[in-house]
mmCIF file with all atom_site columns, C-alpha atoms in Angstrom:
data_model
loop_
_atom_site.group_PDB
_atom_site.id
_atom_site.type_symbol
_atom_site.label_atom_id
_atom_site.label_alt_id
_atom_site.label_comp_id
_atom_site.label_asym_id
_atom_site.label_entity_id
_atom_site.label_seq_id
_atom_site.pdbx_PDB_ins_code
_atom_site.Cartn_x
_atom_site.Cartn_y
_atom_site.Cartn_z
_atom_site.occupancy
_atom_site.B_iso_or_equiv
_atom_site.pdbx_formal_charge
_atom_site.auth_seq_id
_atom_site.auth_comp_id
_atom_site.auth_asym_id
_atom_site.auth_atom_id
_atom_site.pdbx_PDB_model_num
ATOM 1   C CA . GLY A 1 1   ? 21.611  260.898 -124.179 1.00 71.00 ? 1   GLY A CA 1
ATOM 2   C CA . ALA A 1 2   ? 18.173  258.616 -123.996 1.00 88.00 ? 2   ALA A CA 1
ATOM 3   C CA . VAL A 1 3   ? 16.335  261.888 -126.180 1.00 94.00 ? 3   VAL A CA 1
ATOM 4   C CA . VAL A 1 4   ? 13.031  261.125 -127.544 1.00 97.00 ? 4   VAL A CA 1
ATOM 5   C CA . SER A 1 5   ? 10.954  263.284 -130.227 1.00 97.00 ? 5   SER A CA 1
ATOM 6   C CA . GLN A 1 6   ? 7.629   263.512 -131.006 1.00 97.00 ? 6   GLN A CA 1
ATOM 7   C CA . HIS A 1 7   ? 6.265   265.569 -133.954 1.00 97.00 ? 7   HIS A CA 1
ATOM 8   C CA . PRO A 1 8   ? 3.868   267.715 -134.470 1.00 97.00 ? 8   PRO A CA 1
ATOM 9   C CA . SER A 1 9   ? 4.070   269.191 -131.075 1.00 97.00 ? 9   SER A CA 1
ATOM 10  C CA . TRP A 1 10  ? 0.471   270.614 -131.462 1.00 97.00 ? 10  TRP A CA 1
ATOM 11  C CA . VAL A 1 11  ? -2.145  270.058 -134.214 1.00 97.00 ? 11  VAL A CA 1
ATOM 12  C CA . ILE A 1 12  ? -5.747  271.751 -134.839 1.00 97.00 ? 12  ILE A CA 1
ATOM 13  C CA . CYS A 1 13  ? -7.783  269.847 -137.556 1.00 96.00 ? 13  CYS A CA 1
ATOM 14  C CA . LYS A 1 14  ? -11.467 269.304 -138.261 1.00 97.00 ? 14  LYS A CA 1
ATOM 15  C CA . SER A 1 15  ? -13.602 266.254 -137.080 1.00 97.00 ? 15  SER A CA 1
ATOM 16  C CA . GLY A 1 16  ? -13.742 263.807 -139.339 1.00 97.00 ? 16  GLY A CA 1
ATOM 17  C CA . THR A 1 17  ? -10.170 263.867 -140.295 1.00 97.00 ? 17  THR A CA 1
ATOM 18  C CA . SER A 1 18  ? -7.285  261.322 -139.343 1.00 97.00 ? 18  SER A CA 1
ATOM 19  C CA . VAL A 1 19  ? -3.847  262.776 -137.476 1.00 97.00 ? 19  VAL A CA 1
ATOM 20  C CA . LYS A 1 20  ? -0.842  261.024 -137.084 1.00 97.00 ? 20  LYS A CA 1
ATOM 21  C CA . ILE A 1 21  ? 1.824   261.769 -134.219 1.00 98.00 ? 21  ILE A CA 1
ATOM 22  C CA . GLU A 1 22  ? 5.219   260.494 -134.292 1.00 97.00 ? 22  GLU A CA 1
ATOM 23  C CA . CYS A 1 23  ? 7.591   259.039 -131.671 1.00 97.00 ? 23  CYS A CA 1
ATOM 24  C CA . ARG A 1 24  ? 11.096  258.820 -132.609 1.00 97.00 ? 24  ARG A CA 1
ATOM 25  C CA . SER A 1 25  ? 13.985  257.370 -129.959 1.00 95.00 ? 25  SER A CA 1
ATOM 26  C CA . LEU A 1 26  ? 16.738  259.759 -131.353 1.00 95.00 ? 26  LEU A CA 1
ATOM 27  C CA . ASP A 1 27  ? 20.002  258.253 -129.517 1.00 92.00 ? 27  ASP A CA 1
ATOM 28  C CA . PHE A 1 28  ? 18.688  254.481 -128.337 1.00 93.00 ? 28  PHE A CA 1
ATOM 29  C CA . GLN A 1 29  ? 16.548  251.864 -129.846 1.00 93.00 ? 29  GLN A CA 1
ATOM 30  C CA . ALA A 1 30  ? 13.129  250.948 -128.166 1.00 93.00 ? 30  ALA A CA 1
ATOM 31  C CA . THR A 1 31  ? 11.580  247.701 -128.774 1.00 90.00 ? 31  THR A CA 1
ATOM 32  C CA . THR A 1 32  ? 8.623   249.206 -126.906 1.00 93.00 ? 32  THR A CA 1
ATOM 33  C CA . MET A 1 33  ? 7.222   251.989 -126.900 1.00 95.00 ? 33  MET A CA 1
ATOM 34  C CA . PHE A 1 34  ? 4.244   253.319 -124.754 1.00 96.00 ? 34  PHE A CA 1
ATOM 35  C CA . TRP A 1 35  ? 1.192   255.778 -125.786 1.00 97.00 ? 35  TRP A CA 1
ATOM 36  C CA . TYR A 1 36  ? -0.310  257.922 -122.657 1.00 98.00 ? 36  TYR A CA 1
ATOM 37  C CA . ARG A 1 37  ? -3.211  260.573 -122.893 1.00 97.00 ? 37  ARG A CA 1
ATOM 38  C CA . GLN A 1 38  ? -3.841  263.395 -120.685 1.00 97.00 ? 38  GLN A CA 1
ATOM 39  C CA . PHE A 1 39  ? -7.040  264.862 -120.158 1.00 95.00 ? 39  PHE A CA 1
ATOM 40  C CA . PRO A 1 40  ? -7.017  268.462 -118.155 1.00 93.00 ? 40  PRO A CA 1
ATOM 41  C CA . LYS A 1 41  ? -6.553  268.373 -114.373 1.00 92.00 ? 41  LYS A CA 1
ATOM 42  C CA . GLN A 1 42  ? -6.036  264.187 -114.878 1.00 95.00 ? 42  GLN A CA 1
ATOM 43  C CA . SER A 1 43  ? -3.168  262.125 -114.805 1.00 96.00 ? 43  SER A CA 1
ATOM 44  C CA . LEU A 1 44  ? -1.323  260.393 -117.704 1.00 97.00 ? 44  LEU A CA 1
ATOM 45  C CA . MET A 1 45  ? -3.377  257.405 -118.619 1.00 96.00 ? 45  MET A CA 1
ATOM 46  C CA . LEU A 1 46  ? -1.820  254.360 -120.588 1.00 96.00 ? 46  LEU A CA 1
ATOM 47  C CA . MET A 1 47  ? -3.368  254.009 -123.945 1.00 97.00 ? 47  MET A CA 1
ATOM 48  C CA . ALA A 1 48  ? -1.727  251.295 -125.209 1.00 96.00 ? 48  ALA A CA 1
ATOM 49  C CA . THR A 1 49  ? 1.908   249.206 -125.306 1.00 95.00 ? 49  THR A CA 1
ATOM 50  C CA . SER A 1 50  ? 3.504   249.601 -128.825 1.00 92.00 ? 50  SER A CA 1
ATOM 51  C CA . ASN A 1 51  ? 6.074   246.468 -129.525 1.00 90.00 ? 51  ASN A CA 1
ATOM 52  C CA . GLU A 1 52  ? 8.327   246.599 -132.667 1.00 89.00 ? 52  GLU A CA 1
ATOM 53  C CA . GLY A 1 53  ? 6.966   244.111 -135.240 1.00 86.00 ? 53  GLY A CA 1
ATOM 54  C CA . SER A 1 54  ? 4.318   243.076 -133.600 1.00 88.00 ? 54  SER A CA 1
ATOM 55  C CA . LYS A 1 55  ? 0.772   244.160 -132.594 1.00 90.00 ? 55  LYS A CA 1
ATOM 56  C CA . ALA A 1 56  ? 0.142   247.159 -130.101 1.00 94.00 ? 56  ALA A CA 1
ATOM 57  C CA . THR A 1 57  ? -1.652  246.073 -126.797 1.00 94.00 ? 57  THR A CA 1
ATOM 58  C CA . TYR A 1 58  ? -4.723  248.314 -125.772 1.00 96.00 ? 58  TYR A CA 1
ATOM 59  C CA . GLU A 1 59  ? -5.761  249.516 -122.726 1.00 95.00 ? 59  GLU A CA 1
ATOM 60  C CA . GLN A 1 60  ? -9.533  248.669 -121.241 1.00 93.00 ? 60  GLN A CA 1
ATOM 61  C CA . GLY A 1 61  ? -11.447 250.918 -122.899 1.00 93.00 ? 61  GLY A CA 1
ATOM 62  C CA . VAL A 1 62  ? -8.861  252.197 -125.588 1.00 95.00 ? 62  VAL A CA 1
ATOM 63  C CA . GLU A 1 63  ? -10.417 251.642 -129.084 1.00 94.00 ? 63  GLU A CA 1
ATOM 64  C CA . LYS A 1 64  ? -7.649  249.978 -131.093 1.00 93.00 ? 64  LYS A CA 1
ATOM 65  C CA . ASP A 1 65  ? -9.845  251.108 -134.793 1.00 95.00 ? 65  ASP A CA 1
ATOM 66  C CA . LYS A 1 66  ? -9.859  254.383 -133.315 1.00 96.00 ? 66  LYS A CA 1
ATOM 67  C CA . PHE A 1 67  ? -6.486  254.537 -132.459 1.00 97.00 ? 67  PHE A CA 1
ATOM 68  C CA . LEU A 1 68  ? -3.921  252.611 -134.893 1.00 96.00 ? 68  LEU A CA 1
ATOM 69  C CA . ILE A 1 69  ? -0.466  252.238 -133.693 1.00 95.00 ? 69  ILE A CA 1
ATOM 70  C CA . ASN A 1 70  ? 2.338   251.160 -135.831 1.00 92.00 ? 70  ASN A CA 1
ATOM 71  C CA . HIS A 1 71  ? 5.871   250.415 -134.576 1.00 91.00 ? 71  HIS A CA 1
ATOM 72  C CA . ALA A 1 72  ? 7.660   249.664 -137.351 1.00 83.00 ? 72  ALA A CA 1
ATOM 73  C CA . SER A 1 73  ? 11.779  250.400 -136.838 1.00 92.00 ? 73  SER A CA 1
ATOM 74  C CA . LEU A 1 74  ? 13.190  250.184 -133.194 1.00 93.00 ? 74  LEU A CA 1
ATOM 75  C CA . THR A 1 75  ? 13.260  253.954 -133.441 1.00 95.00 ? 75  THR A CA 1
ATOM 76  C CA . LEU A 1 76  ? 9.850   254.650 -134.364 1.00 95.00 ? 76  LEU A CA 1
ATOM 77  C CA . SER A 1 77  ? 5.966   254.280 -133.176 1.00 96.00 ? 77  SER A CA 1
ATOM 78  C CA . THR A 1 78  ? 3.755   256.314 -134.461 1.00 96.00 ? 78  THR A CA 1
ATOM 79  C CA . LEU A 1 79  ? -0.112  256.705 -133.568 1.00 97.00 ? 79  LEU A CA 1
ATOM 80  C CA . THR A 1 80  ? -2.944  257.779 -135.899 1.00 97.00 ? 80  THR A CA 1
ATOM 81  C CA . VAL A 1 81  ? -6.230  259.078 -134.225 1.00 97.00 ? 81  VAL A CA 1
ATOM 82  C CA . THR A 1 82  ? -8.813  258.052 -137.420 1.00 97.00 ? 82  THR A CA 1
ATOM 83  C CA . SER A 1 83  ? -12.023 260.158 -137.915 1.00 96.00 ? 83  SER A CA 1
ATOM 84  C CA . ALA A 1 84  ? -10.883 262.682 -135.189 1.00 97.00 ? 84  ALA A CA 1
ATOM 85  C CA . HIS A 1 85  ? -13.865 264.211 -132.805 1.00 96.00 ? 85  HIS A CA 1
ATOM 86  C CA . PRO A 1 86  ? -14.318 266.727 -130.106 1.00 96.00 ? 86  PRO A CA 1
ATOM 87  C CA . GLU A 1 87  ? -13.607 264.179 -127.508 1.00 96.00 ? 87  GLU A CA 1
ATOM 88  C CA . ASP A 1 88  ? -10.437 263.291 -128.923 1.00 97.00 ? 88  ASP A CA 1
ATOM 89  C CA . SER A 1 89  ? -8.875  266.982 -128.283 1.00 97.00 ? 89  SER A CA 1
ATOM 90  C CA . SER A 1 90  ? -6.412  265.978 -125.315 1.00 97.00 ? 90  SER A CA 1
ATOM 91  C CA . PHE A 1 91  ? -2.738  265.856 -124.419 1.00 98.00 ? 91  PHE A CA 1
ATOM 92  C CA . TYR A 1 92  ? -0.976  262.521 -126.251 1.00 98.00 ? 92  TYR A CA 1
ATOM 93  C CA . ILE A 1 93  ? 2.757   262.016 -125.160 1.00 98.00 ? 93  ILE A CA 1
ATOM 94  C CA . CYS A 1 94  ? 4.996   258.399 -126.077 1.00 98.00 ? 94  CYS A CA 1
ATOM 95  C CA . SER A 1 95  ? 7.411   256.839 -123.779 1.00 97.00 ? 95  SER A CA 1
ATOM 96  C CA . ALA A 1 96  ? 10.429  254.729 -125.121 1.00 95.00 ? 96  ALA A CA 1
ATOM 97  C CA . ARG A 1 97  ? 12.407  252.012 -123.024 1.00 92.00 ? 97  ARG A CA 1
ATOM 98  C CA . PRO A 1 98  ? 15.560  251.149 -124.346 1.00 90.00 ? 98  PRO A CA 1
ATOM 99  C CA . SER A 1 99  ? 16.004  247.578 -125.809 1.00 86.00 ? 99  SER A CA 1
ATOM 100 C CA . GLY A 1 100 ? 17.312  244.950 -123.617 1.00 79.00 ? 100 GLY A CA 1
ATOM 101 C CA . GLY A 1 101 ? 16.956  246.724 -120.332 1.00 67.00 ? 101 GLY A CA 1
ATOM 102 C CA . GLY A 1 102 ? 14.278  244.958 -117.860 1.00 67.00 ? 102 GLY A CA 1
ATOM 103 C CA . THR A 1 103 ? 11.206  245.666 -117.603 1.00 61.00 ? 103 THR A CA 1
ATOM 104 C CA . GLN A 1 104 ? 12.013  247.926 -114.524 1.00 64.00 ? 104 GLN A CA 1
ATOM 105 C CA . GLU A 1 105 ? 13.815  250.121 -116.555 1.00 81.00 ? 105 GLU A CA 1
ATOM 106 C CA . THR A 1 106 ? 13.213  254.041 -116.770 1.00 89.00 ? 106 THR A CA 1
ATOM 107 C CA . GLN A 1 107 ? 10.954  255.044 -119.533 1.00 92.00 ? 107 GLN A CA 1
ATOM 108 C CA . TYR A 1 108 ? 11.865  257.895 -121.774 1.00 95.00 ? 108 TYR A CA 1
ATOM 109 C CA . PHE A 1 109 ? 9.323   260.400 -122.615 1.00 97.00 ? 109 PHE A CA 1
ATOM 110 C CA . GLY A 1 110 ? 8.754   262.722 -125.704 1.00 97.00 ? 110 GLY A CA 1
ATOM 111 C CA . PRO A 1 111 ? 7.774   266.128 -124.866 1.00 97.00 ? 111 PRO A CA 1
ATOM 112 C CA . GLY A 1 112 ? 4.201   265.499 -126.095 1.00 98.00 ? 112 GLY A CA 1
ATOM 113 C CA . THR A 1 113 ? 1.239   266.354 -128.838 1.00 98.00 ? 113 THR A CA 1
ATOM 114 C CA . ARG A 1 114 ? -1.492  268.527 -128.321 1.00 97.00 ? 114 ARG A CA 1
ATOM 115 C CA . LEU A 1 115 ? -4.285  267.490 -130.026 1.00 98.00 ? 115 LEU A CA 1
ATOM 116 C CA . LEU A 1 116 ? -7.467  269.907 -130.335 1.00 97.00 ? 116 LEU A CA 1
ATOM 117 C CA . VAL A 1 117 ? -10.195 268.686 -132.688 1.00 97.00 ? 117 VAL A CA 1
ATOM 118 C CA . LEU A 1 118 ? -12.642 271.309 -133.981 1.00 96.00 ? 118 LEU A CA 1
ATOM 119 C CA . ILE P 2 1   ? -7.992  250.074 -111.230 1.00 72.00 ? 1   ILE P CA 1
ATOM 120 C CA . LEU P 2 2   ? -5.107  251.175 -109.476 1.00 80.00 ? 2   LEU P CA 1
ATOM 121 C CA . ASN P 2 3   ? -4.094  254.070 -107.179 1.00 90.00 ? 3   ASN P CA 1
ATOM 122 C CA . VAL P 2 4   ? -1.982  255.935 -107.240 1.00 97.00 ? 4   VAL P CA 1
ATOM 123 C CA . GLU P 2 5   ? -2.003  259.457 -105.377 1.00 97.00 ? 5   GLU P CA 1
ATOM 124 C CA . GLN P 2 6   ? 0.499   262.268 -104.839 1.00 98.00 ? 6   GLN P CA 1
ATOM 125 C CA . SER P 2 7   ? 0.165   265.060 -102.183 1.00 97.00 ? 7   SER P CA 1
ATOM 126 C CA . PRO P 2 8   ? 0.217   267.746 -101.899 1.00 97.00 ? 8   PRO P CA 1
ATOM 127 C CA . GLN P 2 9   ? -0.914  269.218 -105.219 1.00 97.00 ? 9   GLN P CA 1
ATOM 128 C CA . SER P 2 10  ? 0.627   272.080 -105.479 1.00 97.00 ? 10  SER P CA 1
ATOM 129 C CA . LEU P 2 11  ? 3.204   273.616 -102.812 1.00 95.00 ? 11  LEU P CA 1
ATOM 130 C CA . HIS P 2 12  ? 4.778   277.291 -102.526 1.00 97.00 ? 12  HIS P CA 1
ATOM 131 C CA . VAL P 2 13  ? 8.536   277.479 -101.262 1.00 97.00 ? 13  VAL P CA 1
ATOM 132 C CA . GLN P 2 14  ? 10.899  279.889 -100.489 1.00 97.00 ? 14  GLN P CA 1
ATOM 133 C CA . GLU P 2 15  ? 14.278  279.736 -102.480 1.00 97.00 ? 15  GLU P CA 1
ATOM 134 C CA . GLY P 2 16  ? 16.532  277.938 -99.790  1.00 97.00 ? 16  GLY P CA 1
ATOM 135 C CA . ASP P 2 17  ? 14.433  275.852 -97.774  1.00 97.00 ? 17  ASP P CA 1
ATOM 136 C CA . SER P 2 18  ? 13.911  272.147 -98.229  1.00 97.00 ? 18  SER P CA 1
ATOM 137 C CA . THR P 2 19  ? 10.667  270.440 -99.112  1.00 97.00 ? 19  THR P CA 1
ATOM 138 C CA . ASN P 2 20  ? 9.293   266.726 -99.236  1.00 97.00 ? 20  ASN P CA 1
ATOM 139 C CA . PHE P 2 21  ? 6.112   265.402 -100.767 1.00 95.00 ? 21  PHE P CA 1
ATOM 140 C CA . THR P 2 22  ? 4.720   262.287 -100.902 1.00 98.00 ? 22  THR P CA 1
ATOM 141 C CA . CYS P 2 23  ? 3.506   259.339 -103.326 1.00 98.00 ? 23  CYS P CA 1
ATOM 142 C CA . SER P 2 24  ? 1.384   256.635 -102.252 1.00 98.00 ? 24  SER P CA 1
ATOM 143 C CA . PHE P 2 25  ? 0.587   253.442 -104.316 1.00 97.00 ? 25  PHE P CA 1
ATOM 144 C CA . PRO P 2 26  ? -0.531  249.899 -104.178 1.00 93.00 ? 26  PRO P CA 1
ATOM 145 C CA . SER P 2 27  ? 1.897   247.623 -102.079 1.00 88.00 ? 27  SER P CA 1
ATOM 146 C CA . SER P 2 28  ? 0.989   244.383 -103.583 1.00 89.00 ? 28  SER P CA 1
ATOM 147 C CA . ASN P 2 29  ? 2.153   243.376 -107.421 1.00 90.00 ? 29  ASN P CA 1
ATOM 148 C CA . PHE P 2 30  ? 5.365   245.819 -106.883 1.00 93.00 ? 30  PHE P CA 1
ATOM 149 C CA . TYR P 2 31  ? 7.617   245.902 -109.081 1.00 93.00 ? 31  TYR P CA 1
ATOM 150 C CA . ALA P 2 32  ? 9.339   249.359 -109.364 1.00 94.00 ? 32  ALA P CA 1
ATOM 151 C CA . LEU P 2 33  ? 8.657   253.183 -108.556 1.00 96.00 ? 33  LEU P CA 1
ATOM 152 C CA . HIS P 2 34  ? 9.589   255.644 -111.300 1.00 96.00 ? 34  HIS P CA 1
ATOM 153 C CA . TRP P 2 35  ? 9.725   259.483 -110.253 1.00 98.00 ? 35  TRP P CA 1
ATOM 154 C CA . TYR P 2 36  ? 9.934   262.337 -112.777 1.00 98.00 ? 36  TYR P CA 1
ATOM 155 C CA . ARG P 2 37  ? 10.403  265.709 -112.921 1.00 98.00 ? 37  ARG P CA 1
ATOM 156 C CA . TRP P 2 38  ? 8.490   267.792 -115.443 1.00 98.00 ? 38  TRP P CA 1
ATOM 157 C CA . GLU P 2 39  ? 9.010   271.330 -116.623 1.00 97.00 ? 39  GLU P CA 1
ATOM 158 C CA . THR P 2 40  ? 5.917   273.132 -118.635 1.00 92.00 ? 40  THR P CA 1
ATOM 159 C CA . ALA P 2 41  ? 6.787   272.169 -122.532 1.00 92.00 ? 41  ALA P CA 1
ATOM 160 C CA . LYS P 2 42  ? 9.833   269.721 -121.999 1.00 95.00 ? 42  LYS P CA 1
ATOM 161 C CA . SER P 2 43  ? 9.727   266.117 -121.681 1.00 97.00 ? 43  SER P CA 1
ATOM 162 C CA . PRO P 2 44  ? 9.157   264.789 -118.568 1.00 97.00 ? 44  PRO P CA 1
ATOM 163 C CA . GLU P 2 45  ? 12.650  263.671 -117.363 1.00 96.00 ? 45  GLU P CA 1
ATOM 164 C CA . ALA P 2 46  ? 13.433  260.901 -115.669 1.00 95.00 ? 46  ALA P CA 1
ATOM 165 C CA . LEU P 2 47  ? 14.784  261.025 -111.800 1.00 96.00 ? 47  LEU P CA 1
ATOM 166 C CA . PHE P 2 48  ? 14.846  257.239 -110.269 1.00 95.00 ? 48  PHE P CA 1
ATOM 167 C CA . VAL P 2 49  ? 13.425  253.908 -110.684 1.00 95.00 ? 49  VAL P CA 1
ATOM 168 C CA . MET P 2 50  ? 13.287  252.581 -107.396 1.00 95.00 ? 50  MET P CA 1
ATOM 169 C CA . THR P 2 51  ? 12.623  248.910 -106.520 1.00 93.00 ? 51  THR P CA 1
ATOM 170 C CA . LEU P 2 52  ? 13.880  247.459 -103.192 1.00 93.00 ? 52  LEU P CA 1
ATOM 171 C CA . ASN P 2 53  ? 12.038  248.324 -99.853  1.00 94.00 ? 53  ASN P CA 1
ATOM 172 C CA . GLY P 2 54  ? 14.150  250.838 -98.123  1.00 94.00 ? 54  GLY P CA 1
ATOM 173 C CA . ASP P 2 55  ? 16.187  252.394 -101.029 1.00 94.00 ? 55  ASP P CA 1
ATOM 174 C CA . GLU P 2 56  ? 17.157  255.498 -100.965 1.00 97.00 ? 56  GLU P CA 1
ATOM 175 C CA . LYS P 2 57  ? 18.094  257.188 -104.099 1.00 97.00 ? 57  LYS P CA 1
ATOM 176 C CA . LYS P 2 58  ? 20.062  260.767 -104.369 1.00 97.00 ? 58  LYS P CA 1
ATOM 177 C CA . LYS P 2 59  ? 20.721  263.038 -107.330 1.00 95.00 ? 59  LYS P CA 1
ATOM 178 C CA . GLY P 2 60  ? 22.064  266.431 -106.477 1.00 96.00 ? 60  GLY P CA 1
ATOM 179 C CA . ARG P 2 61  ? 19.915  268.126 -103.861 1.00 97.00 ? 61  ARG P CA 1
ATOM 180 C CA . ILE P 2 62  ? 17.112  265.704 -105.008 1.00 98.00 ? 62  ILE P CA 1
ATOM 181 C CA . SER P 2 63  ? 16.444  262.736 -102.936 1.00 98.00 ? 63  SER P CA 1
ATOM 182 C CA . ALA P 2 64  ? 14.202  259.680 -102.895 1.00 98.00 ? 64  ALA P CA 1
ATOM 183 C CA . THR P 2 65  ? 13.266  256.647 -100.108 1.00 98.00 ? 65  THR P CA 1
ATOM 184 C CA . LEU P 2 66  ? 10.331  254.048 -100.977 1.00 98.00 ? 66  LEU P CA 1
ATOM 185 C CA . ASN P 2 67  ? 8.434   251.955 -98.496  1.00 97.00 ? 67  ASN P CA 1
ATOM 186 C CA . THR P 2 68  ? 7.182   249.027 -100.429 1.00 96.00 ? 68  THR P CA 1
ATOM 187 C CA . LYS P 2 69  ? 5.318   246.978 -97.602  1.00 95.00 ? 69  LYS P CA 1
ATOM 188 C CA . GLU P 2 70  ? 2.949   250.338 -96.843  1.00 95.00 ? 70  GLU P CA 1
ATOM 189 C CA . GLY P 2 71  ? 2.948   251.449 -100.399 1.00 96.00 ? 71  GLY P CA 1
ATOM 190 C CA . TYR P 2 72  ? 4.581   255.430 -100.059 1.00 96.00 ? 72  TYR P CA 1
ATOM 191 C CA . SER P 2 73  ? 7.570   257.036 -101.580 1.00 98.00 ? 73  SER P CA 1
ATOM 192 C CA . TYR P 2 74  ? 8.975   260.645 -100.295 1.00 98.00 ? 74  TYR P CA 1
ATOM 193 C CA . LEU P 2 75  ? 10.931  262.736 -102.499 1.00 98.00 ? 75  LEU P CA 1
ATOM 194 C CA . TYR P 2 76  ? 12.889  265.801 -101.038 1.00 98.00 ? 76  TYR P CA 1
ATOM 195 C CA . ILE P 2 77  ? 14.540  268.745 -101.991 1.00 98.00 ? 77  ILE P CA 1
ATOM 196 C CA . LYS P 2 78  ? 17.350  270.567 -100.241 1.00 98.00 ? 78  LYS P CA 1
ATOM 197 C CA . GLY P 2 79  ? 18.151  274.059 -100.579 1.00 97.00 ? 79  GLY P CA 1
ATOM 198 C CA . SER P 2 80  ? 15.260  274.612 -103.079 1.00 97.00 ? 80  SER P CA 1
ATOM 199 C CA . GLN P 2 81  ? 16.175  276.852 -106.507 1.00 97.00 ? 81  GLN P CA 1
ATOM 200 C CA . PRO P 2 82  ? 13.964  278.849 -109.023 1.00 95.00 ? 82  PRO P CA 1
ATOM 201 C CA . GLU P 2 83  ? 15.263  275.946 -111.569 1.00 95.00 ? 83  GLU P CA 1
ATOM 202 C CA . ASP P 2 84  ? 13.276  273.164 -109.136 1.00 97.00 ? 84  ASP P CA 1
ATOM 203 C CA . SER P 2 85  ? 10.281  275.247 -109.921 1.00 97.00 ? 85  SER P CA 1
ATOM 204 C CA . ALA P 2 86  ? 8.503   272.034 -111.756 1.00 98.00 ? 86  ALA P CA 1
ATOM 205 C CA . THR P 2 87  ? 5.616   269.157 -111.401 1.00 98.00 ? 87  THR P CA 1
ATOM 206 C CA . TYR P 2 88  ? 6.741   266.024 -110.111 1.00 98.00 ? 88  TYR P CA 1
ATOM 207 C CA . LEU P 2 89  ? 5.338   262.994 -110.960 1.00 98.00 ? 89  LEU P CA 1
ATOM 208 C CA . CYS P 2 90  ? 5.569   259.494 -109.600 1.00 98.00 ? 90  CYS P CA 1
ATOM 209 C CA . ALA P 2 91  ? 4.337   256.154 -111.123 1.00 97.00 ? 91  ALA P CA 1
ATOM 210 C CA . PHE P 2 92  ? 3.855   252.598 -109.832 1.00 96.00 ? 92  PHE P CA 1
ATOM 211 C CA . LYS P 2 93  ? 5.258   249.939 -112.040 1.00 94.00 ? 93  LYS P CA 1
ATOM 212 C CA . GLY P 2 94  ? 3.088   246.754 -111.209 1.00 91.00 ? 94  GLY P CA 1
ATOM 213 C CA . TRP P 2 95  ? 3.070   243.577 -113.581 1.00 85.00 ? 95  TRP P CA 1
ATOM 214 C CA . ALA P 2 96  ? 2.004   245.210 -116.406 1.00 84.00 ? 96  ALA P CA 1
ATOM 215 C CA . ASP P 2 97  ? 4.395   246.758 -118.482 1.00 82.00 ? 97  ASP P CA 1
ATOM 216 C CA . GLY P 2 98  ? 3.313   250.531 -118.821 1.00 90.00 ? 98  GLY P CA 1
ATOM 217 C CA . LEU P 2 99  ? 2.966   253.087 -115.760 1.00 94.00 ? 99  LEU P CA 1
ATOM 218 C CA . THR P 2 100 ? 0.454   254.363 -113.655 1.00 96.00 ? 100 THR P CA 1
ATOM 219 C CA . PHE P 2 101 ? 0.762   257.812 -112.495 1.00 97.00 ? 101 PHE P CA 1
ATOM 220 C CA . GLY P 2 102 ? -0.454  260.172 -109.835 1.00 97.00 ? 102 GLY P CA 1
ATOM 221 C CA . LYS P 2 103 ? -1.579  263.658 -110.967 1.00 97.00 ? 103 LYS P CA 1
ATOM 222 C CA . GLY P 2 104 ? 1.545   265.251 -109.299 1.00 97.00 ? 104 GLY P CA 1
ATOM 223 C CA . THR P 2 105 ? 3.006   267.750 -107.265 1.00 98.00 ? 105 THR P CA 1
ATOM 224 C CA . HIS P 2 106 ? 3.293   270.929 -108.559 1.00 98.00 ? 106 HIS P CA 1
ATOM 225 C CA . LEU P 2 107 ? 6.157   272.947 -107.044 1.00 98.00 ? 107 LEU P CA 1
ATOM 226 C CA . ILE P 2 108 ? 6.740   276.682 -107.212 1.00 97.00 ? 108 ILE P CA 1
ATOM 227 C CA . ILE P 2 109 ? 9.924   277.893 -105.728 1.00 97.00 ? 109 ILE P CA 1
ATOM 228 C CA . GLN P 2 110 ? 9.419   281.796 -104.832 1.00 94.00 ? 110 GLN P CA 1
ATOM 229 C CA . PRO P 2 111 ? 12.608  283.897 -104.990 1.00 89.00 ? 111 PRO P CA 1
#
């Protein structure tokens, strides 16, 4: 149980294009999902918290107009990197917290998406 | 900026030996400390969520302890096996909803 999928697993795109990444909780509902980013040799860094049916909360320094988050259902959150540039190349990974659990509950992670912008 | 440190960065251990590594985190505004095991090309696997000072949790040959007053947690692996090779991540949860991760300890078990 508690499986989170992420699609695509890797993507290469040209500078200026937009890329959408999907995060799905397969066997549980998740009111809250999180998006993290990892640059080489760095730790996973929280980008934003996504709550179903409401606007996402972005961490300081993360541009909300560049990283669009939509959490339209209890099992799906999407991250769209708009007008991607080479500096957006990174590893993006989502997590989902089962609905009804407290804020201390486990977050279950997807396998991540590697984005390369040429 | 929250500081979560893990040491060592990497570790080579002979099969059958036991090992441990450390996670240090802020001792204020503590809500929980998470441990994950992350194998390459897979999803990080949740190991433990620890919330109380003095907590000790166990899952098979892996166990963890927690000291919230001094801000550290230890992860122990008893009788290491090749399948234990992975990166072990700890993550601090304070008042905010998301997790603050350390860089991880990369463990390699040598047969």
